[in-house]
XYZ file of C-alpha atoms in Angstrom:
495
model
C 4.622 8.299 -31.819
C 4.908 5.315 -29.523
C 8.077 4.507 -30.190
C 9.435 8.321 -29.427
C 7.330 8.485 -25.544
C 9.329 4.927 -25.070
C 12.759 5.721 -26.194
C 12.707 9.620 -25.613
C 13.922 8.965 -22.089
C 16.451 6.059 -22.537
C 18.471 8.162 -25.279
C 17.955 11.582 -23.131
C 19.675 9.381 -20.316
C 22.174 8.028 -23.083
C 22.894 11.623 -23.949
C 23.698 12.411 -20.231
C 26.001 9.831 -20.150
C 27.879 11.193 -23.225
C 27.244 14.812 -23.432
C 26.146 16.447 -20.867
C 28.622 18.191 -18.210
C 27.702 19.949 -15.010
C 25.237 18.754 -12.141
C 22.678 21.504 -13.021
C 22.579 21.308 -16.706
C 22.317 17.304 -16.255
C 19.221 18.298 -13.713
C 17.903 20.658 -16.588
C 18.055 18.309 -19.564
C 16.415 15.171 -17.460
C 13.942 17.997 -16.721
C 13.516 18.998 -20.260
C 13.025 15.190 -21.578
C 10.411 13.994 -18.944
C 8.504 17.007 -20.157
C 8.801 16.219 -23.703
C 8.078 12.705 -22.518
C 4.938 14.009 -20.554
C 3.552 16.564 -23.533
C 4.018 13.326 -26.134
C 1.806 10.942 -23.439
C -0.409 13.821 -23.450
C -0.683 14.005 -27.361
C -1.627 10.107 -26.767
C -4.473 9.987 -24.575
C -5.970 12.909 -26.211
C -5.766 11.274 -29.780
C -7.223 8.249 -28.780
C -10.185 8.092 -30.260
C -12.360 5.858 -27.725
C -15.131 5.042 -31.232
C -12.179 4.001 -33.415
C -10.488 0.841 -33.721
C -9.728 -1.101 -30.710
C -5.395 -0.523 -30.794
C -4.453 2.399 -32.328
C -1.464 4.494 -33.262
C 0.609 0.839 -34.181
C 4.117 0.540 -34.680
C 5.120 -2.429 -36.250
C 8.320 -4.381 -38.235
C 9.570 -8.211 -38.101
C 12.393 -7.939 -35.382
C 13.127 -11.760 -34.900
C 12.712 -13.525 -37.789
C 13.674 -17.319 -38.397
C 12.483 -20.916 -38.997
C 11.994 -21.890 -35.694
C 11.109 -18.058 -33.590
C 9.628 -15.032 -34.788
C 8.596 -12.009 -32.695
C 7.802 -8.253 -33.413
C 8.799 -5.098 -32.782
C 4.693 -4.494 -31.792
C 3.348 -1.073 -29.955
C 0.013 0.149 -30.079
C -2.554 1.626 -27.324
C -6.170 0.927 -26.069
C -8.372 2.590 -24.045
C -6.451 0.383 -20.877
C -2.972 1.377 -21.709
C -3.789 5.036 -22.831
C -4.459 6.451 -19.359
C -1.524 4.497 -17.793
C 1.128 5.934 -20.620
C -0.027 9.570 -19.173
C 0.485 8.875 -15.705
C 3.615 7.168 -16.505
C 4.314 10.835 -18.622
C 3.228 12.598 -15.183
C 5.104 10.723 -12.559
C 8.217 10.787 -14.742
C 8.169 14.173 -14.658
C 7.475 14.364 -11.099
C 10.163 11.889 -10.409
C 12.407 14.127 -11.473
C 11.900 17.162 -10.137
C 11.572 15.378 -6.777
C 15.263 14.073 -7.268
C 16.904 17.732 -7.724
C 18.440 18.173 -4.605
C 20.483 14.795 -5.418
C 24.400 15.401 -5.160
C 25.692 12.115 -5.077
C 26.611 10.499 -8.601
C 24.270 12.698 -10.589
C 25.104 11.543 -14.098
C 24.317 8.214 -13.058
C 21.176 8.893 -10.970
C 19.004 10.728 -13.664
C 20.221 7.740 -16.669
C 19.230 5.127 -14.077
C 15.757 7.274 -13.644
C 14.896 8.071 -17.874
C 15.614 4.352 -18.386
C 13.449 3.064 -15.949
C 11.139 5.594 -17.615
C 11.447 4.172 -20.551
C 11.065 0.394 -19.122
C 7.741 1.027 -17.362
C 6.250 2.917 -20.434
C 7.537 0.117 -22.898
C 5.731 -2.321 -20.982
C 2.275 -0.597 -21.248
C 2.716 -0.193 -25.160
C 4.274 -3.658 -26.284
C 1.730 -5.620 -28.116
C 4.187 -8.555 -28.907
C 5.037 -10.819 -25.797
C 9.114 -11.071 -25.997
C 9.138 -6.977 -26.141
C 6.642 -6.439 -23.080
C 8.898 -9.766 -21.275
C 11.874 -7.259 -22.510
C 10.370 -4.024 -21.083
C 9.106 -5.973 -17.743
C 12.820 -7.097 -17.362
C 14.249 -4.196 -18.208
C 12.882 -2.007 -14.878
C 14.911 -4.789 -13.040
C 18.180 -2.891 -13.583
C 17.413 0.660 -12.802
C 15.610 -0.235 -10.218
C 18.411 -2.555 -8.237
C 21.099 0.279 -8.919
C 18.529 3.668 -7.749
C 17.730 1.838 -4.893
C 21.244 0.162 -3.943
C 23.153 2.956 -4.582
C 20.811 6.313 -3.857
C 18.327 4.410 -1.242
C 19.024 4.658 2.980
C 18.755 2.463 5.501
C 19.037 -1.617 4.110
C 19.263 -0.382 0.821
C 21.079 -3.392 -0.583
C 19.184 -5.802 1.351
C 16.003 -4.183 -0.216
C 16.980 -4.005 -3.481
C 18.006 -7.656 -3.689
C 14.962 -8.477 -2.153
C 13.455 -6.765 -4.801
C 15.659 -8.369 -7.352
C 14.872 -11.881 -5.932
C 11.090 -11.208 -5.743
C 10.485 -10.421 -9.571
C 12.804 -12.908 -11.292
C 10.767 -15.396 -9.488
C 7.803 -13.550 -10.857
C 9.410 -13.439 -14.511
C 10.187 -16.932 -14.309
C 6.875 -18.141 -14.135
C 5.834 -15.556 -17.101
C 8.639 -16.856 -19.173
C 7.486 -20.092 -18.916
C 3.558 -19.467 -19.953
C 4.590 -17.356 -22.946
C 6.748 -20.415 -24.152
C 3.937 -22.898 -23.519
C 1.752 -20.384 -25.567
C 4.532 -20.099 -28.050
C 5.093 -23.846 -29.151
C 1.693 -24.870 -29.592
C 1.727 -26.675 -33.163
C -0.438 -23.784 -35.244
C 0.641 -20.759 -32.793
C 4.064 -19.656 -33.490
C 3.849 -16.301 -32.581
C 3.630 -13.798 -29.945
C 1.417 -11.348 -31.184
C -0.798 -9.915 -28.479
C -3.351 -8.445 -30.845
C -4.341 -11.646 -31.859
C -4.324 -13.262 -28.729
C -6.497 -10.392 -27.490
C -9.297 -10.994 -29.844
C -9.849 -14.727 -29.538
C -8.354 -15.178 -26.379
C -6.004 -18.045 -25.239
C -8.610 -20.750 -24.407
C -8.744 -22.441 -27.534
C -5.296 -23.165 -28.022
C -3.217 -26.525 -26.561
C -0.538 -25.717 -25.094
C 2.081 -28.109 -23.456
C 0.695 -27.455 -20.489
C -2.622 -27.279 -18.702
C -4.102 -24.051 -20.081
C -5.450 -23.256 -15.959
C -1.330 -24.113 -14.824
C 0.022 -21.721 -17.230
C -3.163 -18.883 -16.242
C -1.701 -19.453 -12.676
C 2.160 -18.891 -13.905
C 0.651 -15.506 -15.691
C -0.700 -14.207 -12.445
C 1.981 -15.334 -10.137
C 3.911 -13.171 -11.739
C 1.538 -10.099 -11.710
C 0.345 -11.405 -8.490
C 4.506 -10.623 -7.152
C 4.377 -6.966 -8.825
C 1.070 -6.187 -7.263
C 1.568 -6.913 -4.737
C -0.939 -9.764 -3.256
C -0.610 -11.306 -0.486
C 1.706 -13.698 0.392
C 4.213 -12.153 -1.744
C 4.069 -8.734 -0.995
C 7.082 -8.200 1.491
C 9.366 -6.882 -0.774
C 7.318 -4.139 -1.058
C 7.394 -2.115 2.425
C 11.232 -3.078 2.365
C 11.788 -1.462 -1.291
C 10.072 1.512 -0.583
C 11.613 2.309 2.972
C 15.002 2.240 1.450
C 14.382 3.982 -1.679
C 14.717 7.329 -2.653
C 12.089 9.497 -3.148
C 11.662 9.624 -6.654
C 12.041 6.055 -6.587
C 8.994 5.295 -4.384
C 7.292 7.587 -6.376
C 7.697 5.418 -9.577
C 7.345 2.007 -8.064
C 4.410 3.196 -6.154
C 2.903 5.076 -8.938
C 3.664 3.157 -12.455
C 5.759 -0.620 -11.317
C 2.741 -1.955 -9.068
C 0.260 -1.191 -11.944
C 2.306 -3.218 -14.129
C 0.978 -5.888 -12.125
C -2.526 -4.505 -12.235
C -1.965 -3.860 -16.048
C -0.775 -7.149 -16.331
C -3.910 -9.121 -14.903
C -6.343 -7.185 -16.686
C -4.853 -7.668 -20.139
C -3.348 -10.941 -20.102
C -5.142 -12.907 -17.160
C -8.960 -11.079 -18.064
C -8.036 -10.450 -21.329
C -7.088 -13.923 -22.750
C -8.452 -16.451 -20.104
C -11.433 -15.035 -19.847
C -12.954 -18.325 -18.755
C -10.290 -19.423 -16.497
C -10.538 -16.546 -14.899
C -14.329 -16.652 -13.891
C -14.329 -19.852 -13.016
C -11.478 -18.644 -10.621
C -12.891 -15.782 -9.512
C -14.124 -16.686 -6.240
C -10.583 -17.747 -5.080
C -9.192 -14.330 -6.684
C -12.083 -11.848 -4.667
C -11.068 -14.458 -1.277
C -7.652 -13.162 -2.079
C -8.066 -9.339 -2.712
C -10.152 -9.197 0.513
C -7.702 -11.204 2.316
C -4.839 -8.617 1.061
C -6.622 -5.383 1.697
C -7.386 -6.128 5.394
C -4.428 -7.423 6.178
C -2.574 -4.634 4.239
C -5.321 -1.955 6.647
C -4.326 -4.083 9.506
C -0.413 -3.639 9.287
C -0.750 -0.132 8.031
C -2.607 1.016 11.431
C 0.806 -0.250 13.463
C 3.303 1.532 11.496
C 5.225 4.856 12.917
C 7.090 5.355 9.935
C 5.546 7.532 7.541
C 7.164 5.502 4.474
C 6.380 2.268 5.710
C 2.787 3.299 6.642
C 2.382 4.529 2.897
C 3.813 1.162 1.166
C 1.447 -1.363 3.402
C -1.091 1.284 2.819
C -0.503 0.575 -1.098
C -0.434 -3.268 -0.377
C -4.199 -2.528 0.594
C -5.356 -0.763 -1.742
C -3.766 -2.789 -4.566
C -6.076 -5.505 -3.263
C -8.964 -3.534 -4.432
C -7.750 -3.655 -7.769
C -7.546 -7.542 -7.553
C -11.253 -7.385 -6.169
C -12.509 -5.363 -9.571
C -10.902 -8.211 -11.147
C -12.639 -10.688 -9.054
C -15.939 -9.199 -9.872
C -15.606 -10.884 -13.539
C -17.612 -14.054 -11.514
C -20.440 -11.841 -12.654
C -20.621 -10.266 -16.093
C -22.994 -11.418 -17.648
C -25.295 -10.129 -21.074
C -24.888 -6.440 -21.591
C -22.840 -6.101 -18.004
C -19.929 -3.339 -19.052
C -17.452 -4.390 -16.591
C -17.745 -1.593 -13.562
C -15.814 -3.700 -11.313
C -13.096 -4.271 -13.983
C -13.289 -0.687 -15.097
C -13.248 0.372 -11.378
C -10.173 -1.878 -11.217
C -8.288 -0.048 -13.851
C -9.295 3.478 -12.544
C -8.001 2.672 -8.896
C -4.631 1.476 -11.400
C -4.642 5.476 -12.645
C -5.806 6.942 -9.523
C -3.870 5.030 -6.523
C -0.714 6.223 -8.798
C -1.415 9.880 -8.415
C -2.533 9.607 -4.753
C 0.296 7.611 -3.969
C 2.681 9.708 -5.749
C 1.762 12.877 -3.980
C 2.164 11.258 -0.673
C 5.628 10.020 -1.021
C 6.929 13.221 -2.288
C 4.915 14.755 0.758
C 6.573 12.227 2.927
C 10.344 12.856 0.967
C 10.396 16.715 1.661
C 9.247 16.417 5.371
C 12.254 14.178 5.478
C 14.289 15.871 3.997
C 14.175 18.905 5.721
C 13.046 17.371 9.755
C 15.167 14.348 9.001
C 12.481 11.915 9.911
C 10.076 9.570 9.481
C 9.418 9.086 12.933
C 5.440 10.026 13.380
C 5.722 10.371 17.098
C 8.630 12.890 16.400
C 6.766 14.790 14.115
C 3.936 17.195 14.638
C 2.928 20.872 14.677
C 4.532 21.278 10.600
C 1.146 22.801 9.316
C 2.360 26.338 10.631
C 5.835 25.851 8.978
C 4.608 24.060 5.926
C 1.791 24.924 4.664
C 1.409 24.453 1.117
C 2.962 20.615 1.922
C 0.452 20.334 4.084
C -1.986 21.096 2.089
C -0.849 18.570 -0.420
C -0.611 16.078 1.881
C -4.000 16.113 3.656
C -5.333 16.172 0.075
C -3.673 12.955 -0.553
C -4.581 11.544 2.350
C -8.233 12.536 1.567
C -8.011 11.088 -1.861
C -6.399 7.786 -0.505
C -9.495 7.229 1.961
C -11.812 7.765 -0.818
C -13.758 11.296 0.245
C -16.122 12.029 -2.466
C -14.667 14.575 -4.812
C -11.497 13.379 -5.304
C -10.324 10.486 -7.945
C -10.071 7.507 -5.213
C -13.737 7.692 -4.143
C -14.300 6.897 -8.073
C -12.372 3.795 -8.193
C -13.233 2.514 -5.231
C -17.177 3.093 -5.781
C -16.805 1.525 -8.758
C -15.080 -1.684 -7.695
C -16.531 -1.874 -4.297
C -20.599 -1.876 -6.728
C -19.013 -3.785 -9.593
C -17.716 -7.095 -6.957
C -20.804 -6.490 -4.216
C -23.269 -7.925 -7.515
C -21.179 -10.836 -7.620
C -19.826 -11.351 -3.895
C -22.065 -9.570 -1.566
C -20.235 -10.897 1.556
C -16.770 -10.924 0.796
C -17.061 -7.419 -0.198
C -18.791 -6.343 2.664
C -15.690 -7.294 4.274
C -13.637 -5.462 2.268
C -15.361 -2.657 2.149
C -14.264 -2.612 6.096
C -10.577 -1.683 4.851
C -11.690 1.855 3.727
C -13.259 2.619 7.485
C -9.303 1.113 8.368
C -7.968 3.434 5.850
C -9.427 6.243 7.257
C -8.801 5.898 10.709
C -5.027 5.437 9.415
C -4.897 8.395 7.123
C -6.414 10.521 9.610
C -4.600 9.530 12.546
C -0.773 9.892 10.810
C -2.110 13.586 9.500
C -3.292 14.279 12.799
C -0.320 13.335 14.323
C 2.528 14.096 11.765
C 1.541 17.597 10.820
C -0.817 19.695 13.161
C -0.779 19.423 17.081
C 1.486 22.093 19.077
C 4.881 23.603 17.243
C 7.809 21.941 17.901
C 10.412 24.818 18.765
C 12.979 22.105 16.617
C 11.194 22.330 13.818
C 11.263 26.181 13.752
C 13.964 26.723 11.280
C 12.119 24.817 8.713
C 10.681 26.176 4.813
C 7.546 25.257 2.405
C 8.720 24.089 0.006
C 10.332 26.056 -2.691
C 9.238 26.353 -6.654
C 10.879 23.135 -7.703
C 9.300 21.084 -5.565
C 5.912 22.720 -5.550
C 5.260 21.617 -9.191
C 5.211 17.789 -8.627
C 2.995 18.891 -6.138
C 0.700 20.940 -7.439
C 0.863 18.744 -10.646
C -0.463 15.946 -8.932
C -3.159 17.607 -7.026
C -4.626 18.927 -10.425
C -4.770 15.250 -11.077
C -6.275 14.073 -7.854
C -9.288 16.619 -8.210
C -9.912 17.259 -11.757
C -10.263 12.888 -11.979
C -12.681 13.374 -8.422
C -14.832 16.274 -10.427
C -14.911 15.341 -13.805
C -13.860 11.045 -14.047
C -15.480 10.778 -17.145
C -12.489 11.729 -19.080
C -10.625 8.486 -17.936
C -13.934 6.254 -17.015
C -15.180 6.650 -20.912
C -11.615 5.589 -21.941
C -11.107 2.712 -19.513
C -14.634 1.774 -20.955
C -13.575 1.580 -24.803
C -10.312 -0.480 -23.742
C -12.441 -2.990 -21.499
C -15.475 -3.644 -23.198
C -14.090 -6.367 -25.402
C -12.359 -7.894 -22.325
C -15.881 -8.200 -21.125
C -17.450 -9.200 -23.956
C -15.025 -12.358 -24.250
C -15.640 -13.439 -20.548
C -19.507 -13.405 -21.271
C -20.218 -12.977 -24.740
């Protein structure tokens, strides 16, 4: 099962390449596989069963095998990666449908698109550490090409930029799994077992703390966090819609993913005693990302320092670790992992809100824009439900996460929380402000001539807005889940 929802969209692009002729049947079949993709993530999170065994549904063989290295072919799911393989299922669909109007190399576009697919959801699934440092590579590639190729603007500045950014990242990873690796009694890669014990007990050839820091430098670049978070406003400027819908939706919680399984989930001691410097951090990164976001004036730009923000409140469930204590369930860290879920919906819906405003007023410009609610209203709508969702109203799924997080760190920082807390007043005043300015206000007699959006386009929308308030109403169905996946992470950082 995990093995087809991984490589269901790499041969569907590899098919495309070989087989399939004609810009609207290519359109149609990418179609057709993301939603095969989508109803087999579905199948997933719905047979995970949150009182079974901690990984389920495990596919396993020997892959590398010799005297000296040996590493697995190693998938399986827990109640962390479930969720995140069905919103990778539901923005892969919407990232296609968003990219229909695309006329410009359209055999290559949609393979660059299933195989990042395929990259992102490989990484969430790989219980062996050379497959998820293959999958975490992988994304590199499609990623460079969509953006250099399809993007506007500095699109090959960005996507080098990019590039540059996350092999520095990988670097440091590669080097921590190798000092894991050749430890004299190790010899393996196998996550599962790492994951039950932890890493703290093992020698390594380096300072256990110096290769936890190499681990979260890299997640710490494909957060973002502060300092190394400028790729990020540059990459999504210049990409194309879909794009920023993926690397806003699914590649920044690879970071996220990646601290709370590796960086919790196997230095669970390291990390508390570091988890004063790591809440100083989040707090530093979601003001700073509120403070830029309030002087942007382009919509896309205002969105990606927006996520910068609120990807520091993931850090700061994290940080809340310095806590847990006895019977303590981990809210922060389970707050952590639904703003993961829900920040990749919210975000989602606004970047394809932002894509079809530019695509049919031909910009980004806020103090251009104004007076589209009368001309689009359905867009509207989705976009002022996003924006509602991204500054947390009650109701919707990003008042969850944040509650969460925000109760989960203020038991073990009061302070520094309080402080951060101050980004969500910032985050409204943005949110409100660009929808006040970029969509209602007097009619613009230039802006006469243009539509709603049609069918195609509607269904990422709507789509996503089932997501946004079914999580806000009913959060249980991902909250319980997050629970069963994180409850032994807590357990080793107090047991």
């Amino acid at each position: 099962m995990l093995t087809a929802v991984v490589l269901l969209p790499l041969v569907g692009g590899l098919a495309i390449l070989a087989l399939v002729r004609g810009d609207r049947n290519i359109r149609l079949f990418a179609a057709a596989i993301a939603l095969a993709d989508l109803v087999l993530s579905v199948i997933i999170f719905a047979s995970f069963d949150q009182d079974g065994a901690r990984f389920q549904l495990i596919d396993r063989f020997d892959w590398i095998t010799s005297a000296s290295f040996n590493a697995q072919y190693q998938m399986g799911v827990d109640g962390l990666s479930a969720p995140l393989v069905l919103l990778t299922g539901i923005l892969g669909l919407c990232a296609i449908l968003a990219s229909w109007n695309i006329t410009h190399r359209v055999k290559e576009y949609f393979f660059w698109l299933l195989v990042l697919q395929t990259s992102v959801m490989g990484v969430f699934v790989s219980l062996d550490f050379i497959l998820f440092f293959l999958f975490w590579e992988m994304e590199l590639i499609p990623m460079y090409f969509l953006i250099s190729i399809w993007g506007s603007g500095r699109k090959q500045y960005s996507a080098m930029k990019f590039l540059v950014f996350t092999f520095l990242g990988s670097a440091f990873m590669l080097v921590a799994i190798l000092a894991l690796y050749f430890v004299p009694g190790v010899g393996h890669f196998d996550m599962i077992r790492l994951a039950e014990t932890g890493a703290e007990g093992i020698r390594t050839i380096l300072p256990l703390t110096v290769v936890f820091w190499f681990f979260f430098v890299a997640f710490a670049i494909k957060l973002p966090v502060l300092p190394v978070h400028t790729w990020l406003p540059d990459a999504h400027t210049d990409a194309p819609t879909a794009v920023s819908v993926m690397l806003a939706g699914v590649l920044l919680k690879m970071g996220g993913y990646g601290l709370l399984r590796i960086i919790v989930g196997m230095f669970p001691g390291i990390a508390a005693d570091h988890a004063l410097e790591l809440t100083i951090l989040a707090v530093v990164t979601i003001l700073y990302g509120a403070v830029v976001t309030v002087r942007q004036t382009d919509l896309k730009r205002l969105i990606a320092y927006s996520s910068v923000s609120h990807m520091g409140i993931v850090l700061l469930g994290v940080g809340s670790i310095g806590l847990l204590s006895g019977d303590f369930a981990g809210i922060g860290l389970n707050g952590a992992a639904m703003q993961l879920f829900t920040h990749g919906t919210i975000t989602g819906l606004l970047f394809l809100c932002v894509g079809l405003i530019y695509d049919k007023a031909h910009t980004r410009y806020i103090p251009d824009l104004g007076g589209l609610a009368g001309r689009m209203p359905f867009i509207t709508l989705a976009f002022v439900i996003a924006g509602l969702a991204s500054l947390g109203l009650p109701g919707m799924s990003g008042f969850v996460a944040e509650v969460l997080v925000f109760f989960g760190a203020f038991k073990a920082y009061p302070w520094l929380t309080a402080f951060g807390a101050f980004g969500i007043v910032l985050t409204a005043g943005y949110i409100l402000w660009m929808l006040e300015r970029a969509l209602f206000g007097p009619a613009r007699p230039r802006f006469a001539h243009l539509k709603d959006a049609n069918f195609v386009e509607a269904i990422p929308l709507a789509l996503l807005i089932v997501a946004i308030i079914g999580v806000g109403v009913y959060p249980a169905i991902l909250t319980d889940v997050f629970k069963a996946g994180l409850e032994p992470i807590a357990a080793l950082v107090q047991p």
